[in-house]
Tab-separated table of C-alpha atoms in Angstrom:
chain	number	residue	atom	x	y	z
A	1	UNK	CA	87.807	95.079	124.087
A	2	UNK	CA	85.112	97.604	124.889
A	3	UNK	CA	81.495	96.893	123.983
A	4	UNK	CA	79.748	99.903	122.476
A	5	UNK	CA	76.053	100.156	121.634
A	6	UNK	CA	75.539	101.785	118.244
A	7	UNK	CA	71.840	102.517	117.926
A	8	UNK	CA	70.804	99.153	119.321
A	9	UNK	CA	73.634	97.175	117.692
A	10	UNK	CA	76.487	96.178	119.995
A	11	UNK	CA	80.030	96.179	118.608
A	12	UNK	CA	83.366	95.387	120.160
A	13	UNK	CA	85.954	98.103	119.621
A	14	UNK	CA	89.534	98.601	120.781
A	15	UNK	CA	90.365	101.889	122.483
A	16	UNK	CA	93.650	103.393	123.601
A	17	UNK	CA	92.585	102.944	127.200
A	18	UNK	CA	92.520	99.142	127.008
A	19	UNK	CA	95.409	98.833	124.532
A	20	UNK	CA	97.678	101.740	125.523
A	21	UNK	CA	100.634	102.968	123.510
A	22	UNK	CA	103.141	101.382	125.912
A	23	UNK	CA	101.577	97.976	125.266
A	24	UNK	CA	101.691	98.592	121.495
A	25	UNK	CA	105.382	99.499	121.676
A	26	UNK	CA	106.126	96.408	123.765
A	27	UNK	CA	104.251	94.215	121.263
A	28	UNK	CA	106.320	95.497	118.333
A	29	UNK	CA	109.646	96.117	120.110
A	30	UNK	CA	111.506	93.580	117.949
A	31	UNK	CA	109.865	94.565	114.663
A	32	UNK	CA	111.142	96.771	111.856
A	33	UNK	CA	108.161	98.458	110.233
A	34	UNK	CA	108.866	99.237	106.581
A	35	UNK	CA	106.417	101.762	105.145
A	36	UNK	CA	106.364	101.150	101.397
A	37	UNK	CA	105.177	104.228	99.543
A	38	UNK	CA	105.162	107.850	100.643
A	39	UNK	CA	102.147	109.218	98.830
A	40	UNK	CA	98.657	109.393	100.371
A	41	UNK	CA	98.772	107.292	103.576
A	42	UNK	CA	102.520	106.758	103.864
A	43	UNK	CA	103.643	110.080	105.394
A	44	UNK	CA	100.969	110.246	108.074
A	45	UNK	CA	101.326	106.629	109.201
A	46	UNK	CA	105.130	106.615	109.064
A	47	UNK	CA	105.564	109.894	110.953
A	48	UNK	CA	102.986	108.960	113.602
A	49	UNK	CA	104.671	105.601	114.167
A	50	UNK	CA	108.057	107.289	114.378
A	51	UNK	CA	106.840	109.937	116.831
A	52	UNK	CA	105.178	107.208	118.909
A	53	UNK	CA	108.523	105.464	119.347
A	54	UNK	CA	108.367	102.555	116.912
A	55	UNK	CA	111.229	101.322	114.723
A	56	UNK	CA	110.212	102.616	111.300
A	57	UNK	CA	111.889	102.878	107.928
A	58	UNK	CA	110.489	104.182	104.639
A	59	UNK	CA	110.798	102.557	101.218
A	60	UNK	CA	110.364	104.814	98.217
A	61	UNK	CA	111.587	105.101	94.643
A	62	UNK	CA	114.679	107.271	94.526
A	63	UNK	CA	114.831	110.441	92.405
A	64	UNK	CA	111.087	111.040	92.822
A	65	UNK	CA	109.124	113.897	94.358
A	66	UNK	CA	107.958	111.602	97.141
A	67	UNK	CA	111.572	110.625	97.938
A	68	UNK	CA	112.377	114.325	98.248
A	69	UNK	CA	109.303	114.801	100.448
A	70	UNK	CA	110.449	111.974	102.714
A	71	UNK	CA	113.864	113.628	103.060
A	72	UNK	CA	112.248	116.972	103.866
A	73	UNK	CA	110.145	115.200	106.525
A	74	UNK	CA	113.309	114.020	108.266
A	75	UNK	CA	113.859	110.524	106.882
A	76	UNK	CA	117.584	109.932	106.300
A	77	UNK	CA	118.779	108.107	103.144
A	78	UNK	CA	120.693	104.982	104.073
A	79	UNK	CA	119.475	105.087	107.687
A	80	UNK	CA	115.686	105.363	107.712
A	81	UNK	CA	114.961	105.890	103.990
A	82	UNK	CA	115.725	103.238	101.393
A	83	UNK	CA	114.880	102.135	97.890
A	84	UNK	CA	111.749	99.977	97.884
A	85	UNK	CA	113.450	96.605	97.527
A	86	UNK	CA	115.983	97.287	100.285
A	87	UNK	CA	113.180	98.349	102.612
A	88	UNK	CA	111.296	95.125	101.782
A	89	UNK	CA	114.376	93.121	102.704
A	90	UNK	CA	114.951	94.947	106.000
A	91	UNK	CA	111.349	95.098	107.237
A	92	UNK	CA	109.612	92.461	109.335
A	93	UNK	CA	106.275	94.236	108.842
A	94	UNK	CA	105.778	95.526	105.305
A	95	UNK	CA	103.175	98.303	105.208
A	96	UNK	CA	102.066	98.138	101.572
A	97	UNK	CA	100.828	101.713	101.144
A	98	UNK	CA	101.367	102.317	97.443
A	99	UNK	CA	98.380	103.035	95.200
A	100	UNK	CA	96.395	100.002	94.068
A	101	UNK	CA	98.092	100.198	90.662
A	102	UNK	CA	101.474	100.641	92.345
A	103	UNK	CA	100.867	97.570	94.500
A	104	UNK	CA	100.179	95.454	91.424
A	105	UNK	CA	103.396	96.660	89.777
A	106	UNK	CA	105.598	96.148	92.860
A	107	UNK	CA	104.062	92.876	94.039
A	108	UNK	CA	106.715	90.548	92.542
A	109	UNK	CA	109.407	92.465	94.456
A	110	UNK	CA	107.463	92.494	97.722
A	111	UNK	CA	106.532	88.818	97.483
A	112	UNK	CA	110.182	87.868	97.047
A	113	UNK	CA	110.985	89.351	100.459
A	114	UNK	CA	107.952	87.987	102.349
A	115	UNK	CA	109.865	85.362	104.280
A	116	UNK	CA	108.310	83.199	106.964
A	117	UNK	CA	106.939	85.081	109.976
A	118	UNK	CA	106.817	88.516	108.391
A	119	UNK	CA	103.603	90.524	108.187
A	120	UNK	CA	102.051	92.101	105.115
A	121	UNK	CA	99.999	95.160	106.091
A	122	UNK	CA	97.444	97.017	104.002
A	123	UNK	CA	95.311	100.102	104.565
A	124	UNK	CA	92.882	99.105	101.820
A	125	UNK	CA	91.366	95.714	101.079
A	126	UNK	CA	91.558	96.124	97.291
A	127	UNK	CA	94.651	94.064	96.457
A	128	UNK	CA	93.595	91.023	98.494
A	129	UNK	CA	89.837	91.113	97.862
A	130	UNK	CA	90.347	91.265	94.099
A	131	UNK	CA	93.462	89.058	94.144
A	132	UNK	CA	92.375	87.165	91.027
A	133	UNK	CA	92.523	90.509	89.205
A	134	UNK	CA	95.555	92.020	90.960
A	135	UNK	CA	97.698	88.902	91.290
A	136	UNK	CA	98.452	89.770	94.934
A	137	UNK	CA	98.387	86.321	96.557
A	138	UNK	CA	100.531	86.206	99.713
A	139	UNK	CA	102.488	83.115	100.795
A	140	UNK	CA	100.859	80.987	103.494
A	141	UNK	CA	103.519	81.566	106.172
A	142	UNK	CA	103.076	85.342	106.692
A	143	UNK	CA	100.468	87.363	108.553
A	144	UNK	CA	98.204	89.440	106.309
A	145	UNK	CA	96.569	92.309	108.180
A	146	UNK	CA	94.859	95.631	107.611
A	147	UNK	CA	94.447	98.959	109.390
A	148	UNK	CA	92.334	101.436	107.427
A	149	UNK	CA	92.141	104.957	108.890
A	150	UNK	CA	88.779	106.517	108.083
A	151	UNK	CA	90.228	109.585	106.423
A	152	UNK	CA	93.182	110.869	104.461
A	153	UNK	CA	96.779	110.525	105.573
A	154	UNK	CA	96.839	114.302	105.921
A	155	UNK	CA	93.933	114.175	108.381
A	156	UNK	CA	95.558	111.300	110.269
A	157	UNK	CA	98.720	113.334	110.774
A	158	UNK	CA	96.944	116.598	111.550
A	159	UNK	CA	94.716	115.001	114.188
A	160	UNK	CA	97.721	113.219	115.719
A	161	UNK	CA	99.550	116.518	116.091
A	162	UNK	CA	96.430	117.978	117.719
A	163	UNK	CA	96.410	115.138	120.249
A	164	UNK	CA	93.373	113.475	118.714
A	165	UNK	CA	92.878	110.215	116.837
A	166	UNK	CA	91.266	109.226	113.549
A	167	UNK	CA	89.094	106.106	113.855
A	168	UNK	CA	90.268	103.055	111.904
A	169	UNK	CA	89.005	99.635	110.943
A	170	UNK	CA	91.219	96.570	111.296
A	171	UNK	CA	91.123	93.111	109.766
A	172	UNK	CA	93.049	89.856	109.676
A	173	UNK	CA	93.091	87.944	106.399
A	174	UNK	CA	95.733	85.431	107.419
A	175	UNK	CA	97.162	84.594	110.846
A	176	UNK	CA	100.250	82.497	110.153
A	177	UNK	CA	102.170	83.327	113.323
A	178	UNK	CA	99.391	83.251	115.894
A	179	UNK	CA	100.263	86.881	116.708
A	180	UNK	CA	98.384	88.659	113.924
A	181	UNK	CA	95.760	90.113	116.290
A	182	UNK	CA	98.355	91.637	118.630
A	183	UNK	CA	100.358	92.936	115.683
A	184	UNK	CA	97.450	94.591	113.908
A	185	UNK	CA	95.985	96.221	117.004
A	186	UNK	CA	99.410	97.502	118.068
A	187	UNK	CA	99.919	98.977	114.598
A	188	UNK	CA	96.461	100.531	114.685
A	189	UNK	CA	97.282	102.250	117.974
A	190	UNK	CA	100.726	103.181	116.694
A	191	UNK	CA	99.532	104.977	113.563
A	192	UNK	CA	97.271	107.185	115.686
A	193	UNK	CA	93.813	105.587	115.626
A	194	UNK	CA	91.139	107.028	117.902
A	195	UNK	CA	89.494	103.632	118.259
A	196	UNK	CA	89.613	100.463	116.169
A	197	UNK	CA	86.615	98.499	114.911
A	198	UNK	CA	86.811	95.061	113.343
A	199	UNK	CA	85.955	94.274	109.739
A	200	UNK	CA	87.288	91.981	107.015
A	201	UNK	CA	89.129	92.790	103.799
A	202	UNK	CA	86.047	92.385	101.599
A	203	UNK	CA	83.788	94.560	103.740
A	204	UNK	CA	86.488	97.215	104.010
A	205	UNK	CA	86.932	97.534	100.267
A	206	UNK	CA	83.196	97.353	99.527
A	207	UNK	CA	82.421	100.114	102.015
A	208	UNK	CA	85.466	102.143	100.980
A	209	UNK	CA	84.753	102.085	97.246
A	210	UNK	CA	81.092	102.844	97.891
A	211	UNK	CA	81.962	105.708	100.229
A	212	UNK	CA	84.531	107.275	97.907
A	213	UNK	CA	82.112	107.220	95.001
A	214	UNK	CA	79.233	108.162	97.282
A	215	UNK	CA	78.932	110.617	100.160
A	216	UNK	CA	82.659	111.157	100.658
A	217	UNK	CA	83.412	112.510	97.191
A	218	UNK	CA	81.349	111.479	94.172
A	219	UNK	CA	77.826	112.041	95.498
A	220	UNK	CA	78.719	115.165	97.426
A	221	UNK	CA	80.301	116.776	94.357
A	222	UNK	CA	77.214	115.838	92.320
A	223	UNK	CA	74.867	117.341	94.918
A	224	UNK	CA	77.001	120.472	95.203
A	225	UNK	CA	77.008	120.918	91.436
A	226	UNK	CA	73.247	120.331	91.108
A	227	UNK	CA	72.269	122.853	93.791
A	228	UNK	CA	74.801	125.423	92.599
A	229	UNK	CA	73.557	125.196	89.013
A	230	UNK	CA	69.911	125.551	90.079
A	231	UNK	CA	70.708	128.654	92.135
A	232	UNK	CA	72.744	130.204	89.318
A	233	UNK	CA	70.035	129.429	86.756
A	234	UNK	CA	67.595	131.339	88.945
A	235	UNK	CA	69.707	134.476	89.075
A	236	UNK	CA	71.761	134.025	92.243
A	237	UNK	CA	75.343	135.312	92.145
A	238	UNK	CA	78.325	132.915	92.225
A	239	UNK	CA	79.174	134.142	95.729
A	240	UNK	CA	75.664	133.532	97.029
A	241	UNK	CA	75.322	130.174	95.276
A	242	UNK	CA	78.694	128.925	96.568
A	243	UNK	CA	78.149	130.119	100.114
A	244	UNK	CA	74.707	128.541	100.359
A	245	UNK	CA	75.885	125.305	98.712
A	246	UNK	CA	79.387	124.633	100.038
A	247	UNK	CA	80.803	127.225	102.395
A	248	UNK	CA	78.074	127.175	105.028
A	249	UNK	CA	78.012	123.384	105.031
A	250	UNK	CA	81.762	122.791	105.291
A	251	UNK	CA	82.739	125.727	107.506
A	252	UNK	CA	79.752	126.048	109.814
A	253	UNK	CA	77.416	123.076	109.869
A	254	UNK	CA	79.579	119.969	109.357
A	255	UNK	CA	81.904	120.727	112.294
A	256	UNK	CA	78.790	121.000	114.492
A	257	UNK	CA	77.347	117.774	113.094
A	258	UNK	CA	80.701	116.082	113.764
A	259	UNK	CA	80.626	117.287	117.362
A	260	UNK	CA	76.952	116.745	118.168
A	261	UNK	CA	75.163	114.726	115.482
A	262	UNK	CA	72.546	115.614	112.859
A	263	UNK	CA	69.686	115.287	115.344
A	264	UNK	CA	71.304	118.058	117.411
A	265	UNK	CA	71.657	120.182	114.301
A	266	UNK	CA	67.981	119.776	113.461
A	267	UNK	CA	67.059	120.742	117.024
A	268	UNK	CA	69.317	123.809	117.039
A	269	UNK	CA	68.474	125.575	113.794
A	270	UNK	CA	65.683	127.985	112.974
A	271	UNK	CA	62.175	126.546	112.916
A	272	UNK	CA	61.964	127.362	109.200
A	273	UNK	CA	65.159	125.418	108.437
A	274	UNK	CA	64.030	122.671	110.763
A	275	UNK	CA	60.675	122.215	109.044
A	276	UNK	CA	62.190	122.235	105.560
A	277	UNK	CA	64.959	119.768	106.413
A	278	UNK	CA	62.498	117.364	108.018
A	279	UNK	CA	60.159	117.587	105.023
A	280	UNK	CA	62.819	117.140	102.348
A	281	UNK	CA	65.456	114.699	103.619
A	282	UNK	CA	63.415	111.589	102.825
A	283	UNK	CA	62.802	112.810	99.277
A	284	UNK	CA	66.550	113.079	98.753
A	285	UNK	CA	67.009	109.644	100.321
A	286	UNK	CA	64.388	108.094	98.028
A	287	UNK	CA	65.912	109.777	94.974
A	288	UNK	CA	69.492	108.728	95.725
A	289	UNK	CA	69.058	105.263	97.245
A	290	UNK	CA	68.648	103.502	93.855
A	291	UNK	CA	71.932	105.081	92.736
A	292	UNK	CA	73.680	103.801	95.860
A	293	UNK	CA	72.193	100.335	95.309
A	294	UNK	CA	73.513	100.343	91.738
A	295	UNK	CA	76.890	101.558	92.980
A	296	UNK	CA	77.175	98.843	95.635
A	297	UNK	CA	76.229	96.175	93.096
A	298	UNK	CA	78.966	97.385	90.753
A	299	UNK	CA	81.494	97.294	93.602
A	300	UNK	CA	80.432	93.808	94.715
A	301	UNK	CA	80.593	92.487	91.152
A	302	UNK	CA	84.190	93.708	90.839
A	303	UNK	CA	83.343	96.058	87.988
A	304	UNK	CA	84.519	99.176	89.837
A	305	UNK	CA	87.759	97.443	90.733
A	306	UNK	CA	88.358	96.396	87.134
A	307	UNK	CA	87.641	99.896	85.854
A	308	UNK	CA	90.201	101.256	88.305
A	309	UNK	CA	92.816	98.658	87.343
A	310	UNK	CA	92.277	99.211	83.621
A	311	UNK	CA	92.303	102.994	83.868
A	312	UNK	CA	95.116	103.463	86.378
A	313	UNK	CA	97.508	101.137	84.562
A	314	UNK	CA	97.414	103.089	81.291
A	315	UNK	CA	100.471	105.134	80.379
A	316	UNK	CA	98.400	108.266	79.781
A	317	UNK	CA	96.476	107.955	83.082
A	318	UNK	CA	98.108	110.998	84.676
A	319	UNK	CA	97.463	113.126	81.598
A	320	UNK	CA	93.784	112.175	81.453
A	321	UNK	CA	93.463	112.591	85.218
A	322	UNK	CA	94.758	116.136	84.978
A	323	UNK	CA	92.207	116.882	82.258
A	324	UNK	CA	89.371	115.641	84.483
A	325	UNK	CA	90.663	117.538	87.501
A	326	UNK	CA	91.041	120.652	85.357
A	327	UNK	CA	87.349	120.401	84.460
A	328	UNK	CA	86.494	120.463	88.161
A	329	UNK	CA	89.042	123.117	89.050
A	330	UNK	CA	87.963	125.472	86.282
A	331	UNK	CA	84.221	125.042	86.816
A	332	UNK	CA	82.552	128.238	87.951
A	333	UNK	CA	81.588	126.715	91.285
A	334	UNK	CA	85.143	125.837	92.325
A	335	UNK	CA	86.596	129.046	90.880
A	336	UNK	CA	84.077	130.820	93.099
A	337	UNK	CA	85.240	128.615	95.944
A	338	UNK	CA	88.843	129.642	95.403
A	339	UNK	CA	87.894	133.295	95.735
A	340	UNK	CA	85.676	132.688	98.771
A	341	UNK	CA	88.510	130.873	100.576
A	342	UNK	CA	90.757	133.897	100.081
A	343	UNK	CA	88.161	136.050	101.833
A	344	UNK	CA	87.978	133.949	104.987
A	345	UNK	CA	89.063	136.060	107.991
A	346	UNK	CA	92.028	133.841	108.875
A	347	UNK	CA	93.448	134.436	105.394
């Protein structure tokens, strides 16, 4: 493992230099990796593993859009693509990549095929951390491991095809075979991780739920909407309000922050922008920190998990979800965004 200093805190991380792809393939040469689910994370992880030379099959419900997507991606029914239960039976490592609600529903089938020595793999700590609520309690004689790419499956695949890697966390909940560490690190390298940092299932799900509701999606949408509405209320056009709120951030500034850091950005903008950003960032921090503290408390108490379980298991979930997404999609800000995207030079 490499030791990296993160702002005065030293962490051990695994890189592809010290655990190369050849070593990962050798570690898993006798394994059949069954990717269960072909929705959000499934395609990216399965295709990356396949392209990296691992023995991979996909399990998915037949006569579904995701089954058809798997076929279009090159998975062959009866050879590398199977119904979920058959894939569970064939696999020695079961990558449980269905939605949290889907995992709860399929768990009795998966558990039946978790024979001694197999590995149960997650990319989210939800099912295990909240096992009293989900009912996902693995048998004692299997490895239970996690690799959580820090981004969408689409990003994982896109960065892999560009020759880059998406950083991932890894965790071991249960080491029944004595080989869980080698297995999980090999899988992390195999799915296309840039580097791997260690966590545990609880920390992964706490940080993940907080991040999704916070700066990754919930908070950023709230901040976008607030600034856009203030600009519009003061007479700015939709184009101007959207460009100043979203377009400049996502298309110009965030790629530079990703490459160089926020300190670099502050040092390389106009003195007017510099002064304003330095004066105002702590005010935004002070205003939002109590909300983040409330959010984390709700996650830690299990309330966010229960809300997700209750909501996602309802028969009309998809209908209500579409209504909520329609509200976002048809808001003036995102209708403006749709038009702005069409005007980008590459389009």
